[in-house]
Short mmCIF file of C-alpha atoms in Angstrom, two decimals:
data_model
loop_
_atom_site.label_atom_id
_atom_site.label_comp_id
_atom_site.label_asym_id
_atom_site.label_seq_id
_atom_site.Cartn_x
_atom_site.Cartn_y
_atom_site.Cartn_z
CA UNK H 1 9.32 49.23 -22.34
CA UNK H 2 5.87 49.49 -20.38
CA UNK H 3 5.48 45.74 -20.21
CA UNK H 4 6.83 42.65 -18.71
CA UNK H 5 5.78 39.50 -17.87
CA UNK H 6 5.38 38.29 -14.55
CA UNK H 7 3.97 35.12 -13.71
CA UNK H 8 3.58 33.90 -17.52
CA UNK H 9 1.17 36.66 -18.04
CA UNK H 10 2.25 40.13 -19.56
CA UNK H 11 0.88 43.34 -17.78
CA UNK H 12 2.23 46.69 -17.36
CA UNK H 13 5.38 47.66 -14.65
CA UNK H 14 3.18 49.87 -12.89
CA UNK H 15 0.89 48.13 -10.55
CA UNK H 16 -0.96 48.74 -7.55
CA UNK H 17 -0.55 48.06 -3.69
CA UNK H 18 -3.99 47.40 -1.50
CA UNK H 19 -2.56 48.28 1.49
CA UNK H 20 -4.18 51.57 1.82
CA UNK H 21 -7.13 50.26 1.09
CA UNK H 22 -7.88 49.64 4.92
CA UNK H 23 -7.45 51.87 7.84
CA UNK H 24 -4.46 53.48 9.25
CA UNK H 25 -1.37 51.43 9.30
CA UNK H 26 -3.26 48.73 7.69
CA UNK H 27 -5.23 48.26 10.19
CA UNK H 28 -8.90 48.34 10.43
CA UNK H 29 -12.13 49.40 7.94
CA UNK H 30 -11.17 52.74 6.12
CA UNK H 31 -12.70 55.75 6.49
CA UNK H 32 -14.62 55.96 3.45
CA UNK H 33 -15.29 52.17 2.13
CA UNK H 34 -16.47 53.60 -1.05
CA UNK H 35 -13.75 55.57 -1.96
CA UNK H 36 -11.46 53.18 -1.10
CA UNK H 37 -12.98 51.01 -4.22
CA UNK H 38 -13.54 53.57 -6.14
CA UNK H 39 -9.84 53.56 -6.23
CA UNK H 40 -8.84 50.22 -7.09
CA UNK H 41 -11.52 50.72 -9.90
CA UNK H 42 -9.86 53.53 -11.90
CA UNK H 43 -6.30 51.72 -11.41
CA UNK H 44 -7.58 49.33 -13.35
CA UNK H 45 -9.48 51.91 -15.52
CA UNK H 46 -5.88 53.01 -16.12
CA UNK H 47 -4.58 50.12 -17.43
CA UNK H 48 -2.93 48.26 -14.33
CA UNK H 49 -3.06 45.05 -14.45
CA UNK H 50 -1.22 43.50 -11.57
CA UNK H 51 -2.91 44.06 -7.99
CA UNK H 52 -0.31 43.51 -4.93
CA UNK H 53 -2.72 42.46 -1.63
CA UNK H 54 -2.61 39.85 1.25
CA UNK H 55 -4.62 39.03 3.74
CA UNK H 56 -2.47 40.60 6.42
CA UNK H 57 -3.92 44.24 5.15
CA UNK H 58 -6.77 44.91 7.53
CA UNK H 59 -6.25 42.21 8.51
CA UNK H 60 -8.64 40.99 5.84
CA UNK H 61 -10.45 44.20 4.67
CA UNK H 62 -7.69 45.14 1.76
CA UNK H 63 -8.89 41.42 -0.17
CA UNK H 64 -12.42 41.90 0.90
CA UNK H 65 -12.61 45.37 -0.56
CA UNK H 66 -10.48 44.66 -3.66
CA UNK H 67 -13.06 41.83 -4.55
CA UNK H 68 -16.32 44.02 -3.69
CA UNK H 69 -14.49 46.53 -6.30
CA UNK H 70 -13.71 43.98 -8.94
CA UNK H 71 -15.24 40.98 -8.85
CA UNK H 72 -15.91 39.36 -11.57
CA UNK H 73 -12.20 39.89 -12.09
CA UNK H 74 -10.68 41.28 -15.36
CA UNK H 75 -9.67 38.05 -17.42
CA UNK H 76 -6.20 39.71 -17.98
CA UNK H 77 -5.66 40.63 -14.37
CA UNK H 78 -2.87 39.49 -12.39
CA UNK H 79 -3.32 39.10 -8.45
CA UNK H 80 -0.14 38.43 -6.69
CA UNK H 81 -0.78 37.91 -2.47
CA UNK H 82 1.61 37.60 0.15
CA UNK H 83 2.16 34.93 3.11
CA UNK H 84 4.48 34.84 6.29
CA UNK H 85 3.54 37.12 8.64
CA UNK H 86 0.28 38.30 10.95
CA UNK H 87 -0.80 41.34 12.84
CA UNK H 88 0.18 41.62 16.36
CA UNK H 89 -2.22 43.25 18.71
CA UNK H 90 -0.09 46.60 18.22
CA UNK H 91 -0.25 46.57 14.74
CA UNK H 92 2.63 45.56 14.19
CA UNK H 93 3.91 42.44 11.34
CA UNK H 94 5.64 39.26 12.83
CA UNK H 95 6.44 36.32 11.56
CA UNK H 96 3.69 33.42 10.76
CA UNK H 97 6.13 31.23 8.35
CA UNK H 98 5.41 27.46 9.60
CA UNK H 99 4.05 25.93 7.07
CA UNK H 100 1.11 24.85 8.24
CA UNK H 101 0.16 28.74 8.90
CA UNK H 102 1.47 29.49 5.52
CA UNK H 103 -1.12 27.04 4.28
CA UNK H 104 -3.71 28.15 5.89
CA UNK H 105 -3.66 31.82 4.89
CA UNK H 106 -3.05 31.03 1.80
CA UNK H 107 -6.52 29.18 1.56
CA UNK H 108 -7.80 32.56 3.39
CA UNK H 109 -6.92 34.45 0.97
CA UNK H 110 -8.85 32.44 -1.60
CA UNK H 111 -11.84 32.36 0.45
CA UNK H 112 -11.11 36.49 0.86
CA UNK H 113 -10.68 37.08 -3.32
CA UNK H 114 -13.39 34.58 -3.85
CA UNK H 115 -10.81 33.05 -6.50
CA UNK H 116 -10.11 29.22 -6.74
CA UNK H 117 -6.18 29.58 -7.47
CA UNK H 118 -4.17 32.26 -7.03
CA UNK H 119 -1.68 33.32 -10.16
CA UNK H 120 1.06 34.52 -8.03
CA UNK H 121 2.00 34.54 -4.16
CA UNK H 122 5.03 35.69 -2.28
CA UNK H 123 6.52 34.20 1.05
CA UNK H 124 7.35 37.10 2.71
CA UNK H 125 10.50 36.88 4.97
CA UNK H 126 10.38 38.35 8.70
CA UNK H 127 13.42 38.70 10.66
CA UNK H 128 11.80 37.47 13.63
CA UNK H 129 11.35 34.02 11.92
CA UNK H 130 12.74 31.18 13.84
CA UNK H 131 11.21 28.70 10.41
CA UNK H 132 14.00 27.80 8.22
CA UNK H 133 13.44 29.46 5.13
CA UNK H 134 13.68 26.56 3.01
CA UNK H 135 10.43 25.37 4.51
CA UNK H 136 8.20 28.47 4.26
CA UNK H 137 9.07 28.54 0.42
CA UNK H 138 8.86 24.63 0.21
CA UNK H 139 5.26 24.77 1.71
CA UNK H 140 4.17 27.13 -1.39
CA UNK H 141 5.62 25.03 -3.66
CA UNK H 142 3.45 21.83 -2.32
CA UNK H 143 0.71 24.25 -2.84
CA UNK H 144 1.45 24.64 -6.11
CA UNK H 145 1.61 21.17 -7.01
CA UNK H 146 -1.94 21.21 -5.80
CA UNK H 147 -2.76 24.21 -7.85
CA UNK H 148 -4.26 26.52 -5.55
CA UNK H 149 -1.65 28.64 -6.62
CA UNK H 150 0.31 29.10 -10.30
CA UNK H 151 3.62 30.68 -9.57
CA UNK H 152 5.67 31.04 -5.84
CA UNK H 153 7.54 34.59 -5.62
CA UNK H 154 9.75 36.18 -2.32
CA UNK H 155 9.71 39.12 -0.81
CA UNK H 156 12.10 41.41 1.94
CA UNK H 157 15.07 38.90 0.67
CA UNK H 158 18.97 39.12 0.88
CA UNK H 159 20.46 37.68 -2.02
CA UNK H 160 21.46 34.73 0.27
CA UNK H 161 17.16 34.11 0.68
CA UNK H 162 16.94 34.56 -2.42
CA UNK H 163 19.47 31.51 -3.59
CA UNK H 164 18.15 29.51 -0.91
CA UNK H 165 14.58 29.92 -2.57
CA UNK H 166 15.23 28.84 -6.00
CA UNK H 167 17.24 26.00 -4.63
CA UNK H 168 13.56 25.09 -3.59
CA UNK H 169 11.31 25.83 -6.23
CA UNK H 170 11.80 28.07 -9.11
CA UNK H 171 11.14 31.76 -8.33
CA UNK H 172 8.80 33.86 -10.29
CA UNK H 173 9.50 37.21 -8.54
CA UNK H 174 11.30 38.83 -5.86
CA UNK H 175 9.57 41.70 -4.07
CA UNK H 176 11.55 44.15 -1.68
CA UNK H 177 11.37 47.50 -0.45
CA UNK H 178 13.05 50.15 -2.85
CA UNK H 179 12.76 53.57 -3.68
CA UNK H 180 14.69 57.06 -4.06
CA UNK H 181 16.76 56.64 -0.45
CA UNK H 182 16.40 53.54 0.23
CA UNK H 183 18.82 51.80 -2.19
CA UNK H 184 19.99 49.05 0.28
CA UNK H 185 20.01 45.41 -1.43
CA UNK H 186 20.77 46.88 -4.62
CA UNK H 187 22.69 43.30 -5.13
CA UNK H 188 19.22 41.34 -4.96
CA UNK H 189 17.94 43.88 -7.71
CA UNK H 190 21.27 43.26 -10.04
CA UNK H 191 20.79 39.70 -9.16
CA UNK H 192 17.21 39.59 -10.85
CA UNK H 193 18.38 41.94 -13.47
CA UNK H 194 20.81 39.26 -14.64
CA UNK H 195 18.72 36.31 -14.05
CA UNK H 196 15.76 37.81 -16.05
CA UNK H 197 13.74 37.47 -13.12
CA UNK H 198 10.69 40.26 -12.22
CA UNK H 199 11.70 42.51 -8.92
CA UNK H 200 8.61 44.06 -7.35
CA UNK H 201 9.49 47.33 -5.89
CA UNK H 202 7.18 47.82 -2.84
CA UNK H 203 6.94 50.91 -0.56
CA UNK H 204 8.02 52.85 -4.25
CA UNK H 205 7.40 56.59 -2.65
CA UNK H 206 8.57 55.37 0.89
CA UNK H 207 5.41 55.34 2.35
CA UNK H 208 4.51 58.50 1.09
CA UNK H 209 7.40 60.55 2.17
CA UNK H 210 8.64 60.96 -1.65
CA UNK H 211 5.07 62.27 -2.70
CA UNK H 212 4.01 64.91 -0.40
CA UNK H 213 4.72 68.90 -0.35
CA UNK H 214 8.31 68.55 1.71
CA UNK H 215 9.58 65.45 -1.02
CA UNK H 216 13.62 65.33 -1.54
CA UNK H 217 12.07 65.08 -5.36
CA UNK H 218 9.74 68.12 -5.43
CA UNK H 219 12.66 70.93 -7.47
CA UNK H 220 13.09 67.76 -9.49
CA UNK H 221 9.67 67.11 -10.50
CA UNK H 222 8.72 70.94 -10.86
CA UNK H 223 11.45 71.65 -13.32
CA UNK H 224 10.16 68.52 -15.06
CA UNK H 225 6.77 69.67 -14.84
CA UNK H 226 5.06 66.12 -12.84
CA UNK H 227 4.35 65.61 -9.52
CA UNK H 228 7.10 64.15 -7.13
CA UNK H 229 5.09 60.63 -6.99
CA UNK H 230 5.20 60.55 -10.71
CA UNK H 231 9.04 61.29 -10.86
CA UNK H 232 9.47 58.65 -8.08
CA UNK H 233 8.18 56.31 -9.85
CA UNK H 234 9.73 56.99 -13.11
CA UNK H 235 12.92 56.72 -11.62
CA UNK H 236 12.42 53.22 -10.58
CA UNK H 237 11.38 52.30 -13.55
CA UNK H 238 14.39 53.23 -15.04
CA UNK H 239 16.55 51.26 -13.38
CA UNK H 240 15.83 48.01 -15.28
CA UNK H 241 13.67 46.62 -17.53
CA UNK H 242 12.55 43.92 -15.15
CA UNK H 243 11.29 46.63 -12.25
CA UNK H 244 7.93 47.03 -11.37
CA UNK H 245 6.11 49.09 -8.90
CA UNK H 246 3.04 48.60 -7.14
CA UNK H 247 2.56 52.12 -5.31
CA UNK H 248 -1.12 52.47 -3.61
CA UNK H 249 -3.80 54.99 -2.42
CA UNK H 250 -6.93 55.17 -1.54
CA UNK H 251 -7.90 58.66 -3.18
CA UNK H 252 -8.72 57.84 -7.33
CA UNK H 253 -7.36 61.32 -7.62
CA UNK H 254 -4.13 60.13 -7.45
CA UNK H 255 -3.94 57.59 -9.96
CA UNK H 256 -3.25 59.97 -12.31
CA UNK H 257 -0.07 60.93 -11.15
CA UNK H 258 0.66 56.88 -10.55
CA UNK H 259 0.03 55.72 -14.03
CA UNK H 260 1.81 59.48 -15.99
CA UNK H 261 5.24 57.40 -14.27
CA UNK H 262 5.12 54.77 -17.91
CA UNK H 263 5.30 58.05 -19.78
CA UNK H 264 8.20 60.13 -18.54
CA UNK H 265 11.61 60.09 -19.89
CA UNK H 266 14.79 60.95 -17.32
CA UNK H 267 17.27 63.14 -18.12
CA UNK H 268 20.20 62.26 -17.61
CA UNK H 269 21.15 64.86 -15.22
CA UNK H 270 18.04 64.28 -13.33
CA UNK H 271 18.68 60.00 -13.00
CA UNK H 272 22.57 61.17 -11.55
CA UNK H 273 20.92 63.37 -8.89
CA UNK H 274 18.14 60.80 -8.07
CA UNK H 275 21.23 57.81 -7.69
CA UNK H 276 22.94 59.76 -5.32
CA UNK H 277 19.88 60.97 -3.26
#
């Protein structure tokens, strides 16, 4: 199956990230503005239709360059944003959960998409948090009720978050880190499995590391005839009908290789040596 539906709309499981669209690390204007756009065009050239971004990317050049690329926005597009944290002067992300700054950025990223409501935005958990949880989500839902947004998601939960967020609001999706290697919180992804409940997979070729020349995947792929980012993905994919990935890049070149993930069937053999990887 190469949809689901996410936020009351139905798009396709293979999205796309914005982080790369600024500088290194996230920080910063990229190198090459243009191709940087030019990139988030043929995504959605290919068929994506669910755009992962936050104001935190740049900080604000990822939503500033994804609406110079798009604007006016598909109809059929889904924007999901994320809250909760901020840049520190290192680069770093800490936490930024109070409610009140929760708010506020999620107002800046309006004012940043040049959108009025927003269909779908995560509270993003930091372990450095000293907010209670409860109240980060809560402040999303109140935003909701206003409708500047449609649908509150999580992401970097434990299952625990995760049950402490729906006994908020209800939960449209859970985002987390997951990929080939990093299988850790494989109970939050069962969790949404069972519940029916969309699980965002970000960070899908682990920052890279899964794509290049030297990936664990590249025998793999070769013998399969894709590209290691392509079998990456695929695996995911696999796992459950309510995964989705939102891999980025900045180079359009690589979209290819992004979007061929909705097309490849695992072998068997192949899906046994990925689990275990």
């Amino acid at each position: 199956m190469h949809t689901f539906t996410l936020a009351g709309r139905t798009v396709r499981r293979i999205g796309y990230g914005t982080m790369q669209l600024a500088g290194p690390k996230a920080m910063g204007e990229p190198a090459d503005p243009e191709r940087a756009k030019a990139a988030v065009r043929a995504a959605v050239d290919a068929g994506v239709r669910l755009i992962d971004t936050s104001g935190y990317y740049g900080p604000e050049v990822a939503n500033r360059l994804l609406a110079e690329a798009l604007r006016p926005y598909p109809e059929d597009l889904l924007i999901a944003t994320k809250v909760g944290a901020r840049r520190s002067p290192d680069g770093g992300f800490v936490a930024d959960a109070a409610p009140e700054a929760v708010k506020a950025a999620v107002r800046e990223n309006l004012a940043q998409l040049g959108v009025e409501r927003l269909p779908l935005v995560h509270a993003r958990f930091m372990p450095d948090s000293t907010v209670p949880w409860a109240d980060t989500v809560g402040a999303l839902a109140e935003l909701r009720d206003e409708g500047l947004l449609e649908h509150v998601g999580i992401s970097n939960v434990t299952l625990e978050l995760l049950d402490q967020a729906r006994a908020v609001a209800p939960i449209a999706s859970v985002e987390n880190e997951y990929h080939v290697g990093h299988t850790g919180g494989r109970d939050v992804l069962d969790a949404t499995t069972a519940a029916g409940l969309p699980y965002l997979a970000f960070r899908p070729l682990g920052n890279g590391a899964l794509a290049g020349e030297n990936s664990p995947l590249a025998k793999q792929a070769r013998q399969l005839g894709v590209s290691a980012a392509t079998l990456a993905l695929a695996w995911l994919l696999d796992l459950a009908p309510n995964v989705a990935v939102i891999p980025g890049t900045s180079n359009p070149a690589h979209l290819a290789d992004l979007v061929a993930a909705r097309e490849l069937a695992l072998p068997s053999d192949v899906r046994a040596a990925l689990d275990e990887a």
